[in-house]
Coordinates of C-alpha atoms in Angstrom, one line a residue:
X23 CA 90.7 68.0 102.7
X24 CA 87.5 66.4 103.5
X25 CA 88.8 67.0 107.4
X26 CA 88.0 70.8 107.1
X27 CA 84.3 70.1 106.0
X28 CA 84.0 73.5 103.7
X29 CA 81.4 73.8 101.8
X30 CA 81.4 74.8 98.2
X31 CA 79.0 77.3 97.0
X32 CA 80.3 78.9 94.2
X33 CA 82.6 78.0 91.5
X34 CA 82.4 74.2 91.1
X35 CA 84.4 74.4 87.4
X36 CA 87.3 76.2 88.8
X37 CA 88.2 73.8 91.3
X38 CA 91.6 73.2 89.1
X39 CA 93.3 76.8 90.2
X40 CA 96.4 76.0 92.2
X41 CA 96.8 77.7 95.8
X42 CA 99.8 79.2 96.4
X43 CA 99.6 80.7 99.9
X44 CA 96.8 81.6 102.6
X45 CA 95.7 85.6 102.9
X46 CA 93.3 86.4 106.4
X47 CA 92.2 89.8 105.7
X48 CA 88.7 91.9 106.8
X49 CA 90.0 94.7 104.9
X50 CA 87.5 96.1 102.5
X51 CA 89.9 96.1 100.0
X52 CA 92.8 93.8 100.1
X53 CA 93.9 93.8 96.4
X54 CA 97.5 95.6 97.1
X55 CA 98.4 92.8 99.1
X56 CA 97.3 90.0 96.5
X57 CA 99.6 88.5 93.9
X58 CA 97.7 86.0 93.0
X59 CA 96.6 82.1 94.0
X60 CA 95.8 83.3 97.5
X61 CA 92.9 81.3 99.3
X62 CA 91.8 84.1 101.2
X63 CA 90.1 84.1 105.1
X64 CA 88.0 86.1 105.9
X65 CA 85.4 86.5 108.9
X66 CA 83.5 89.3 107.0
X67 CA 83.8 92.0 109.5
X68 CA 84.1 94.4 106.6
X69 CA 80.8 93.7 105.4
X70 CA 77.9 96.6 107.0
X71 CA 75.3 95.9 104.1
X72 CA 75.1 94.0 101.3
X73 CA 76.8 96.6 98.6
X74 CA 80.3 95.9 100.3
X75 CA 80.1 92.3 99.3
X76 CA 80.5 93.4 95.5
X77 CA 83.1 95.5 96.4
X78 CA 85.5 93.1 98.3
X79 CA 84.6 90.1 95.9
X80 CA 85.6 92.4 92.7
X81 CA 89.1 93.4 94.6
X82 CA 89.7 89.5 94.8
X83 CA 88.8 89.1 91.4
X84 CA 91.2 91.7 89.9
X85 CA 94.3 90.2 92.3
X86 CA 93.4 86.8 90.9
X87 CA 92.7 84.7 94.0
X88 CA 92.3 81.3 93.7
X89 CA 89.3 81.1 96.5
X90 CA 87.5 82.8 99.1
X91 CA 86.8 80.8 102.3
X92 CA 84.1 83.2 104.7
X93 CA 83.0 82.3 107.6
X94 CA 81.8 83.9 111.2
X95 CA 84.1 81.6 113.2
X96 CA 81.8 80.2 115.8
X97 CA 79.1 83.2 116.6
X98 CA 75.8 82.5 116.1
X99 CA 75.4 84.4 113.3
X100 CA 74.0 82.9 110.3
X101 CA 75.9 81.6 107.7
X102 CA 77.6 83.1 104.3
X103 CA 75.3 85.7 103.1
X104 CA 73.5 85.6 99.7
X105 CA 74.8 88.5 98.4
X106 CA 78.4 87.9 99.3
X107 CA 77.4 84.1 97.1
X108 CA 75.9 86.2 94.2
X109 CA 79.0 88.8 94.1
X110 CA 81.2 85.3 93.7
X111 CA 79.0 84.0 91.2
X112 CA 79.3 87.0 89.3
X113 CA 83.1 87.3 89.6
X114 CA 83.6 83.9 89.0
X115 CA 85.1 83.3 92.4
X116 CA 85.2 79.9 93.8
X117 CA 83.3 80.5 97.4
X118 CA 84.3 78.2 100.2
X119 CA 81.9 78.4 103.1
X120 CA 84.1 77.5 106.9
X121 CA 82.0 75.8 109.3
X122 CA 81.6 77.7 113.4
X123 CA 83.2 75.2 114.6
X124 CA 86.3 75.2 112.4
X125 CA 88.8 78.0 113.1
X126 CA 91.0 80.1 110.2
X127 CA 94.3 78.8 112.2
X128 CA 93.2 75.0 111.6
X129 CA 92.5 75.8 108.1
X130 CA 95.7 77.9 107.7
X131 CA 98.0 75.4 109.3
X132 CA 96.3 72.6 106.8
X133 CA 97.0 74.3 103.7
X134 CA 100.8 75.2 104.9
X135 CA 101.3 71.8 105.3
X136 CA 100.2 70.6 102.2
X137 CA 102.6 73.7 100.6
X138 CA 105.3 73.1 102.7
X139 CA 105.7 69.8 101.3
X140 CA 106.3 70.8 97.9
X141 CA 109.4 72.5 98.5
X142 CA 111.5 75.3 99.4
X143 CA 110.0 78.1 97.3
X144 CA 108.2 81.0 98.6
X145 CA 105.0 78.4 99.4
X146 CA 107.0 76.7 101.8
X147 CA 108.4 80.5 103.0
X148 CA 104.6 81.3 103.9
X149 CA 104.4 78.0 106.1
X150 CA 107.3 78.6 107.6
X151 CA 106.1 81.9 108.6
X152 CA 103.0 80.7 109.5
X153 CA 104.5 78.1 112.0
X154 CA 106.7 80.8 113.7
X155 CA 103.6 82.8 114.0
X156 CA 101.5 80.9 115.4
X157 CA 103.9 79.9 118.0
X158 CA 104.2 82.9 119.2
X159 CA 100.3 83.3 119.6
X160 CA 100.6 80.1 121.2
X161 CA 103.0 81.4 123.3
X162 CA 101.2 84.5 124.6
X163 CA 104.2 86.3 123.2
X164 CA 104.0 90.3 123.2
X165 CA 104.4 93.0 120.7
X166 CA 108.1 93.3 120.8
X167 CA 108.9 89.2 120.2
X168 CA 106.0 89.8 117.5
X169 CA 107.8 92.7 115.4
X170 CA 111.3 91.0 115.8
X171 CA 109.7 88.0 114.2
X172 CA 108.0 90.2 111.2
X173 CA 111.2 92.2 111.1
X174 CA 113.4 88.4 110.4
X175 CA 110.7 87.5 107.9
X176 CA 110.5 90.8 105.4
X177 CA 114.3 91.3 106.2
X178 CA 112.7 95.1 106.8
X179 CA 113.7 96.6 110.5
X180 CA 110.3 97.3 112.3
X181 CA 108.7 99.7 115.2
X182 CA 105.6 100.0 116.5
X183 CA 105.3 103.3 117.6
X184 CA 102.4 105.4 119.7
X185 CA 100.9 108.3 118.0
X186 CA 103.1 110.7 119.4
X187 CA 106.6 109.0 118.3
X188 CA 106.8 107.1 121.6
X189 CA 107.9 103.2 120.8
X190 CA 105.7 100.4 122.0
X191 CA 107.8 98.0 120.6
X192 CA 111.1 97.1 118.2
X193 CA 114.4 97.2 118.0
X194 CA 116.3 100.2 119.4
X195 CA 118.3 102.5 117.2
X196 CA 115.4 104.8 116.0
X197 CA 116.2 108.5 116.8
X198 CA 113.4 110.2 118.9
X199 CA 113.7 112.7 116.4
X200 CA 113.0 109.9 113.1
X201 CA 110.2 108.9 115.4
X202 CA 108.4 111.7 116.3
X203 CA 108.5 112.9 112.3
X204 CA 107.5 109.1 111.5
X205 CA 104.4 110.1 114.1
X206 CA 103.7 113.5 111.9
X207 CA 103.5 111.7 109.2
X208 CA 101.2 108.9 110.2
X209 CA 98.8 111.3 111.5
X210 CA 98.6 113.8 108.8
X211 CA 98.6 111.2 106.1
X212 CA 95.6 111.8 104.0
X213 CA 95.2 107.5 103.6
X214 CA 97.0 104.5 105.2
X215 CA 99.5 102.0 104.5
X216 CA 101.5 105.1 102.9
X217 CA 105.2 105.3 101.8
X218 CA 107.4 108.1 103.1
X219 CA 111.4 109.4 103.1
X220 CA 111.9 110.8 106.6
X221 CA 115.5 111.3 107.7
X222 CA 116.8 110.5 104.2
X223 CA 114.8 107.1 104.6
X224 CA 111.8 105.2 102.7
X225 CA 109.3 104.0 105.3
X226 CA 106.1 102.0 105.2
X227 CA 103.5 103.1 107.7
X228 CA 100.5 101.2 108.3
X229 CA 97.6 101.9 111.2
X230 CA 96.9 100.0 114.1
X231 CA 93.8 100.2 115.1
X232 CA 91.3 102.2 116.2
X233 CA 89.6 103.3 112.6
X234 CA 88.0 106.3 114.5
X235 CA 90.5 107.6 116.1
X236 CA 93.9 107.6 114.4
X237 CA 95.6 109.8 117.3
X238 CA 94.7 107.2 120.2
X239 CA 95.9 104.3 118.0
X240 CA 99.7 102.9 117.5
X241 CA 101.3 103.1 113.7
X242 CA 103.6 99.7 112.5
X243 CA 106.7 101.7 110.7
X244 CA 109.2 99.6 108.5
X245 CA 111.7 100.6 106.9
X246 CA 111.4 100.3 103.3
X247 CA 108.6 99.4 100.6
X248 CA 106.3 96.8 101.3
X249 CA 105.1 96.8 98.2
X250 CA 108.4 95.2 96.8
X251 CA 108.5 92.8 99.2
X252 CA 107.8 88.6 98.3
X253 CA 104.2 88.1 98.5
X254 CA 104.0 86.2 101.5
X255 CA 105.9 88.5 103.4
X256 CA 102.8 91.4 102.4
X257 CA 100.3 88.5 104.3
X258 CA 103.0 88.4 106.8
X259 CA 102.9 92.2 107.8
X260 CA 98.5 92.1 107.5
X261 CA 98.5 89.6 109.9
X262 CA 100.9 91.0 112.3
X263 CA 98.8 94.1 112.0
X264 CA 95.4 92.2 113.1
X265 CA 97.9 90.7 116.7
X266 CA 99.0 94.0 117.2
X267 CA 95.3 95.0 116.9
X268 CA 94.4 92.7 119.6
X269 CA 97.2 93.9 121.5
X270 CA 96.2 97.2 121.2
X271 CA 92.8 96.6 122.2
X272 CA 93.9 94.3 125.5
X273 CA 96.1 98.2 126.5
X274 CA 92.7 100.2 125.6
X275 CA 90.7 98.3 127.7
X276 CA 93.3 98.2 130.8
X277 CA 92.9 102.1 130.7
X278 CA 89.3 102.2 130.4
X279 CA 89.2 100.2 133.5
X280 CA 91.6 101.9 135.2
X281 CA 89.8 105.5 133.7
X282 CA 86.4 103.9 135.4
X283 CA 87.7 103.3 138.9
X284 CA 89.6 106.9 138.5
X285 CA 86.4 108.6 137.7
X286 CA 85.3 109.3 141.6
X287 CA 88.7 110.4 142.1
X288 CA 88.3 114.2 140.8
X289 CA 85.1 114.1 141.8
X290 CA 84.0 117.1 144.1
X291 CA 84.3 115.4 147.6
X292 CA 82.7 115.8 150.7
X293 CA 85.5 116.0 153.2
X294 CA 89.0 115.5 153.2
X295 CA 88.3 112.0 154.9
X296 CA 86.2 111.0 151.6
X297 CA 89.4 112.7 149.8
X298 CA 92.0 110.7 151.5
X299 CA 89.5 107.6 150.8
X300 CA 89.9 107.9 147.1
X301 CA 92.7 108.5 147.0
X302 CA 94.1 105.3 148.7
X303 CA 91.6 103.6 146.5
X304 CA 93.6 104.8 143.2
X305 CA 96.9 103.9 144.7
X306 CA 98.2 107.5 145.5
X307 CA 99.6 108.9 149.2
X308 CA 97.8 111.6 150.8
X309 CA 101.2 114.2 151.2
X310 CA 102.4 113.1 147.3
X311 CA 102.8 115.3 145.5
X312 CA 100.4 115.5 142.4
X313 CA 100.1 117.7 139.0
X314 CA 96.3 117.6 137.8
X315 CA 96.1 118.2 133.9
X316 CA 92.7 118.8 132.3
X317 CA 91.7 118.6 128.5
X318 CA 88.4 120.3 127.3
X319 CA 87.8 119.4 124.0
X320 CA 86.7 116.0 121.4
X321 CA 90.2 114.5 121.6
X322 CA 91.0 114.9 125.6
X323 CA 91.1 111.4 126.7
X324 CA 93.5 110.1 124.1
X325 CA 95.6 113.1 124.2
X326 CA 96.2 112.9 127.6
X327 CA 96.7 109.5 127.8
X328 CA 99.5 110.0 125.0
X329 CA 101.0 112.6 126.7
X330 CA 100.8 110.8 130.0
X331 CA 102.0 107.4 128.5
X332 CA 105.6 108.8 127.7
X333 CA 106.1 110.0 131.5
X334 CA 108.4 108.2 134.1
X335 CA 106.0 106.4 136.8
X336 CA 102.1 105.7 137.3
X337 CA 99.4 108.4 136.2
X338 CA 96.1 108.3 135.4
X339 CA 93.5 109.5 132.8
X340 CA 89.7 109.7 133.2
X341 CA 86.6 111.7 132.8
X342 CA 84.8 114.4 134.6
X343 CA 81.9 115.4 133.1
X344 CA 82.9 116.6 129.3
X345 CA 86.4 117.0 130.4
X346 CA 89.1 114.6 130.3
X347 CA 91.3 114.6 133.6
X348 CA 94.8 113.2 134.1
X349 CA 97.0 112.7 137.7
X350 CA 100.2 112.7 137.6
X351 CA 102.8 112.3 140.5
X352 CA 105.8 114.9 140.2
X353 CA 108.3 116.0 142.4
X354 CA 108.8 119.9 142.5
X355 CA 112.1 119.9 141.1
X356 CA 110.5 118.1 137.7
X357 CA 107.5 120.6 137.4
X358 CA 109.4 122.7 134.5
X359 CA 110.8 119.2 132.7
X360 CA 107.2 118.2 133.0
X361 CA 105.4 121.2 131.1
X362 CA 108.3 121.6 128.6
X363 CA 107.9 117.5 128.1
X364 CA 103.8 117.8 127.6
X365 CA 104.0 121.0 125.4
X366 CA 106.3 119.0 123.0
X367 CA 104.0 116.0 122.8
X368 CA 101.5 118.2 122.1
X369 CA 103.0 119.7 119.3
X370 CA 103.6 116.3 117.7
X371 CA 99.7 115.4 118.5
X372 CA 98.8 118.7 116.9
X373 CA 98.4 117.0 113.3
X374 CA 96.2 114.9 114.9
X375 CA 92.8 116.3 115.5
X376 CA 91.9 118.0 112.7
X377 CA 90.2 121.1 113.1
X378 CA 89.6 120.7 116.6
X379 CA 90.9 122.9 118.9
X380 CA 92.3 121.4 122.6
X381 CA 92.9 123.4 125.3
X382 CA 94.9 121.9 128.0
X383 CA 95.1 123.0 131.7
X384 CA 98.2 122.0 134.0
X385 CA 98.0 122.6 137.9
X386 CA 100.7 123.7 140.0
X387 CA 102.2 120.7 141.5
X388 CA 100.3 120.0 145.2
X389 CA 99.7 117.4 148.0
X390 CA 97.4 114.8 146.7
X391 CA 95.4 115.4 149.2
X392 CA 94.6 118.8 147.9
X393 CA 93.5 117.7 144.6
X394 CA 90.0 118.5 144.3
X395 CA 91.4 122.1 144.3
X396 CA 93.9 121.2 142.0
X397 CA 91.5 119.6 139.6
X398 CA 89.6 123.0 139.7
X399 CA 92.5 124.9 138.4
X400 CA 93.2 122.4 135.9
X401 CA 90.0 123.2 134.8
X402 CA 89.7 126.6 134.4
X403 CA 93.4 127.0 133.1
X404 CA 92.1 124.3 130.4
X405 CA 88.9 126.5 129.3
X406 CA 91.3 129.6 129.3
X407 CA 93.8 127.8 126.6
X408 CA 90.8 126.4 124.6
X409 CA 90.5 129.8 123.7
X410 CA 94.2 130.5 123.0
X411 CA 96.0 130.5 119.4
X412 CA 97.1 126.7 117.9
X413 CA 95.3 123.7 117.9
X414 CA 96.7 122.4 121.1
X415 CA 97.5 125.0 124.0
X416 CA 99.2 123.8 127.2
X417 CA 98.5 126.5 130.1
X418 CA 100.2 126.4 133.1
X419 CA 99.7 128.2 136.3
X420 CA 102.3 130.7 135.7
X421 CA 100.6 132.2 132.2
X422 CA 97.7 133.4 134.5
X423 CA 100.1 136.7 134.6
X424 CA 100.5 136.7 130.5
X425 CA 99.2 138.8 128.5
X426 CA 98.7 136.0 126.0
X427 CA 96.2 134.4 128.6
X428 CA 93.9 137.2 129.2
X429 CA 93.6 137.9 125.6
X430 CA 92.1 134.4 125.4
X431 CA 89.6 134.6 127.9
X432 CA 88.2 137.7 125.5
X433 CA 86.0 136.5 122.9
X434 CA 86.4 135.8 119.3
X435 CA 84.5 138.6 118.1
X436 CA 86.2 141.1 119.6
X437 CA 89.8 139.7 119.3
X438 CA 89.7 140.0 115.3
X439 CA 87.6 143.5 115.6
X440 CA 90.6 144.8 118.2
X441 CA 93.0 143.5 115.5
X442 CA 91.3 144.4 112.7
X443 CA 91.1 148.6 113.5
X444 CA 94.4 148.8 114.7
X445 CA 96.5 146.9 112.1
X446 CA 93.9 146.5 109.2
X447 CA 94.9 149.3 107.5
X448 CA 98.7 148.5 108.0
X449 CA 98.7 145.2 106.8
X450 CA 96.2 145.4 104.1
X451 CA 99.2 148.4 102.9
X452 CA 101.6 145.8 103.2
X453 CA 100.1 143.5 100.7
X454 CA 99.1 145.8 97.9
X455 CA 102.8 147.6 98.0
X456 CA 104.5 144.2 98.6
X457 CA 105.8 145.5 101.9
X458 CA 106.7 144.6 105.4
X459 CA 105.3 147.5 107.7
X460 CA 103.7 145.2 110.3
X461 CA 107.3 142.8 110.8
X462 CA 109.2 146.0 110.8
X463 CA 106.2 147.4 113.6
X464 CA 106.9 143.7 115.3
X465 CA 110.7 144.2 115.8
X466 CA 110.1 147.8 117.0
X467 CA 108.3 146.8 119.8
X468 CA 110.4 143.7 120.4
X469 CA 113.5 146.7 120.7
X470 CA 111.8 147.8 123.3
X471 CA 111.7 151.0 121.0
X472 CA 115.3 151.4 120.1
X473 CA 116.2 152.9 116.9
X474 CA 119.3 152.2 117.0
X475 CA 119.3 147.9 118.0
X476 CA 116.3 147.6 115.5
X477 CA 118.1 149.2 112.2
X478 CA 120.6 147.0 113.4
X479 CA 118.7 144.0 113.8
X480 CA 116.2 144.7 109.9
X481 CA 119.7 146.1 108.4
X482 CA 118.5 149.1 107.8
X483 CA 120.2 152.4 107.9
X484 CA 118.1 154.3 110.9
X485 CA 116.5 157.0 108.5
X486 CA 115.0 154.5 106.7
X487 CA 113.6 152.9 109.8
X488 CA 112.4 156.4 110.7
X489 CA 110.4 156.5 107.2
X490 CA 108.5 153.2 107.9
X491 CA 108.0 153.9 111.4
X492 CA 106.2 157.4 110.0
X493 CA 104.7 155.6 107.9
X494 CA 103.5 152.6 110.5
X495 CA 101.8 155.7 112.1
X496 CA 100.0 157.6 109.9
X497 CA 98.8 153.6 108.5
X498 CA 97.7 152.8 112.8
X499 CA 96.9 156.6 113.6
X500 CA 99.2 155.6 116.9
X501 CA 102.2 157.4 117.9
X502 CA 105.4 154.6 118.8
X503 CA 106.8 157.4 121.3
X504 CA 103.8 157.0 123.8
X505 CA 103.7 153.8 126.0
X506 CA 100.0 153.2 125.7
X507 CA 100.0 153.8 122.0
X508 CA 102.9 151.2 121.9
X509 CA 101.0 148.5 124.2
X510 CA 98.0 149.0 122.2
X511 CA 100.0 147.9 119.0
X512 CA 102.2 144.7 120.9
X513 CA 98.7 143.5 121.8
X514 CA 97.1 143.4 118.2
X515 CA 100.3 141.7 116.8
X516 CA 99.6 139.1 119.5
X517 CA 95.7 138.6 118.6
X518 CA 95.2 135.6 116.5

């Protein structure tokens, strides 16, 4: 195909090896999708120094490609590099270099042709595919016309879904509940593509960009094994990943635009002119009515924007200083919804950040116009649940009365040394005799003291209960008939 103009620098006595399909992949290592007599694409993007050439070149080797085609598809970077040509040389890899000015779709569509000519196998199945695709790109078609395609193709239904189970795109029929466990999984999964049964189902979830941040990214879910599907469907699904990629990337860069023109918004102003300024600037009426939510933490500003994302209506997400900031509109009748909606995203999101801890801080709903005072409060209730058990603590307004709360404004230290002389001796008791003085202590106090609903309640008869709750004090060195001896106690159960 002397149109093309590749260069050959590697492998002139292999030339005979039949192609059967075209691979584009920047994956490190693309051998699970390879089946053999692939001429793979690549623009290198995997490569950071000269090591990862061996590595990708060796993965092509043990799937058995028939030839590697690089190239940097028109930058002005330099051509093939030598050690990717020596790792080809090695591996006995026929290296086709792809000239700046030729793309990877003119190449692909080349080679389909030719395939698509020999019949109605699973070479002409790949140009098939490859026509549809690209006609969509051509198109400017989005994410949903993108995974109904895949999901015709691999005959495997498919959803791309946000990292807290909320779905970008796909056919309906996906319970919120399948989705939001298909979002545990995705974030907790130790390495991706990975296989899982949720819902008595077998699902293949693969990442969608970024690499960094797996919780601000979106996760393609099919149903069923990609491994066992035909091999051009496994391209098919790679290179769906790298336009929903690009997608993904087009949405992140929307936000950080928007998050850039938000940023003077919960800035301190200087008078409520400057205020009402701003806020007709970010699109929001003076007497609307506003919730302000503030993250402190690593994770804020993709946490918020998750948790914002799956809310009826406008909001926006931005920075303010080291804290991540979020507006939303709410009326005061949807307050409640609002909190009980962000605390259970949050509990998805929980699996992940890691071993971070995020406090976030939710305002009492107010007129935009008073949100730089809003914003404050967001703030401080955000520091308070920082502090607060779990990794991810919504605090509202109304826990500034808990008990819970002022326990976390007290420092580390001193929670576990509080806990540690009231109930250490109790529960270190509990695990050498095998048992359960503290729970029995916990449903006490949650019996408001009463013998007779707790026996009930631990099926006990009540002179047993009596024995352990002797026993509970001489362990404590509290007595459960005084009130302050009793608050003492509920307050240690609750330190984390």
């Amino acid at each position: 195909m002397p149109d093309l103009r590749l260069r050959l620098l590697t492998g002139d006595t292999a030339l005979d090896r039949q192609v059967r399909w075209v691979y584009t992949t920047d994956l490190r290592d693309p051998r699970r999708y390879l089946d053999g007599g692939e001429l793979v694409l690549t623009g290198m993007m995997w490569r950071r120094d000269p090591a990862d050439s061996e590595r990708f070149v060796a993965a092509l080797a043990a799937g058995h490609v028939a030839a590697l085609a690089a190239g940097y598809g028109g930058s002005d970077l330099a051509g093939v590099p030598d050690d990717l040509v020596d790792a080809c040389r090695k591996h006995d890899v026929v290296l086709l270099e792809v000239p700046a000015e030729v793309s990877f779709a003119a190449v692909t569509e080349r080679v389909a042709r030719e395939l698509s000519a020999g019949g109605d196998g699973p070479d002409a199945g790949a140009a098939r595919w490859r026509d549809a695709l690209n006609a969509l790109v051509v198109a400017g078609a989005g994410t949903g016309a993108v995974c109904a395609l895949l999901s015709d193709e691999t005959g495997m239904d498919c959803w791309l879904l946000s990292a807290g189970g909320r779905l970008v795109a796909g056919a309906d029929g996906l319970p919120a509940g399948t989705r939001t466990r298909l979002a545990r999984a995705y974030l907790s999964a130790d390495a991706l593509p990975r296989r899982v049964r949720v819902d008595g189902g077998t699902y293949t979830l693969i990442a969608v960009a970024p690499r960094q941040q797996r919780i601000a990214g979106w996760c393609l879910a099919l149903r069923g094994d990609v491994d066992t599907a035909p091999p051009y469907a496994k391209g098919a699904v790679t290179e769906v990943c790298t336009l929903l990629a690009l997608e993904w990337s087009r949405y992140d860069e929307a936000l950080a635009v928007a998050a850039r023109q938000g940023e003077h918004l919960v800035a301190p102003a200087a008078s409520a002119a400057e205020t009402a300024s701003r806020l007709a600037v970010a699109g929001f009426d003076a007497d609307e009515l506003v919730a302000v939510t503030a993250a402190y933490g690593e994770p804020g500003v993709p946490v918020l924007r998750e948790l914002c994302a799956g809310l009826d209506g406008r909001w926006l997400v931005t920075r303010h200083g080291e804290e991540a900031v979020a507006v939303v509109p709410v009326a005061l009748d949807r307050y409640d919804a609002l909190l009980a909606d962000l605390r259970a995203r949050a509990a998805t999101l929980s699996a992940g950040i890691g071993g971070c801890r995020l406090g976030i801080g939710v305002s009492t709903a107010a007129a935009a116009s008073g949100l730089p005072a809003a914003a404050d409060e967001a703030r401080h209730l955000c520091r308070l649940g920082h502090r607060a058990p779990g990794r991810i603590r919504v605090t509202d307004s109304g826990e500034l009365t808990s008990h819970t709360l002022l326990l976390s404004s007290v420092p580390d230290d001193l929670r576990r040394s509080f806990r540690g002389r009231l109930l250490g001796p109790l529960l270190d008791y509990d695990t050498r005799h095998h048992t359960e003085l503290a729970y029995t202590l916990e449903v006490f106090l949650a019996c408001d003291g009463s013998w007779t609903r707790t026996a009930e309640r631990l099926h006990l008869h009540v002179n047993t209960l009596r024995y352990r709750i002797g026993r509970i004090e001489r362990l404590t060195g509290r007595d459960l008939s005084r009130f302050t001896d009793r608050v003492d106690l509920y307050l240690a159960l609750r330190t984390p």
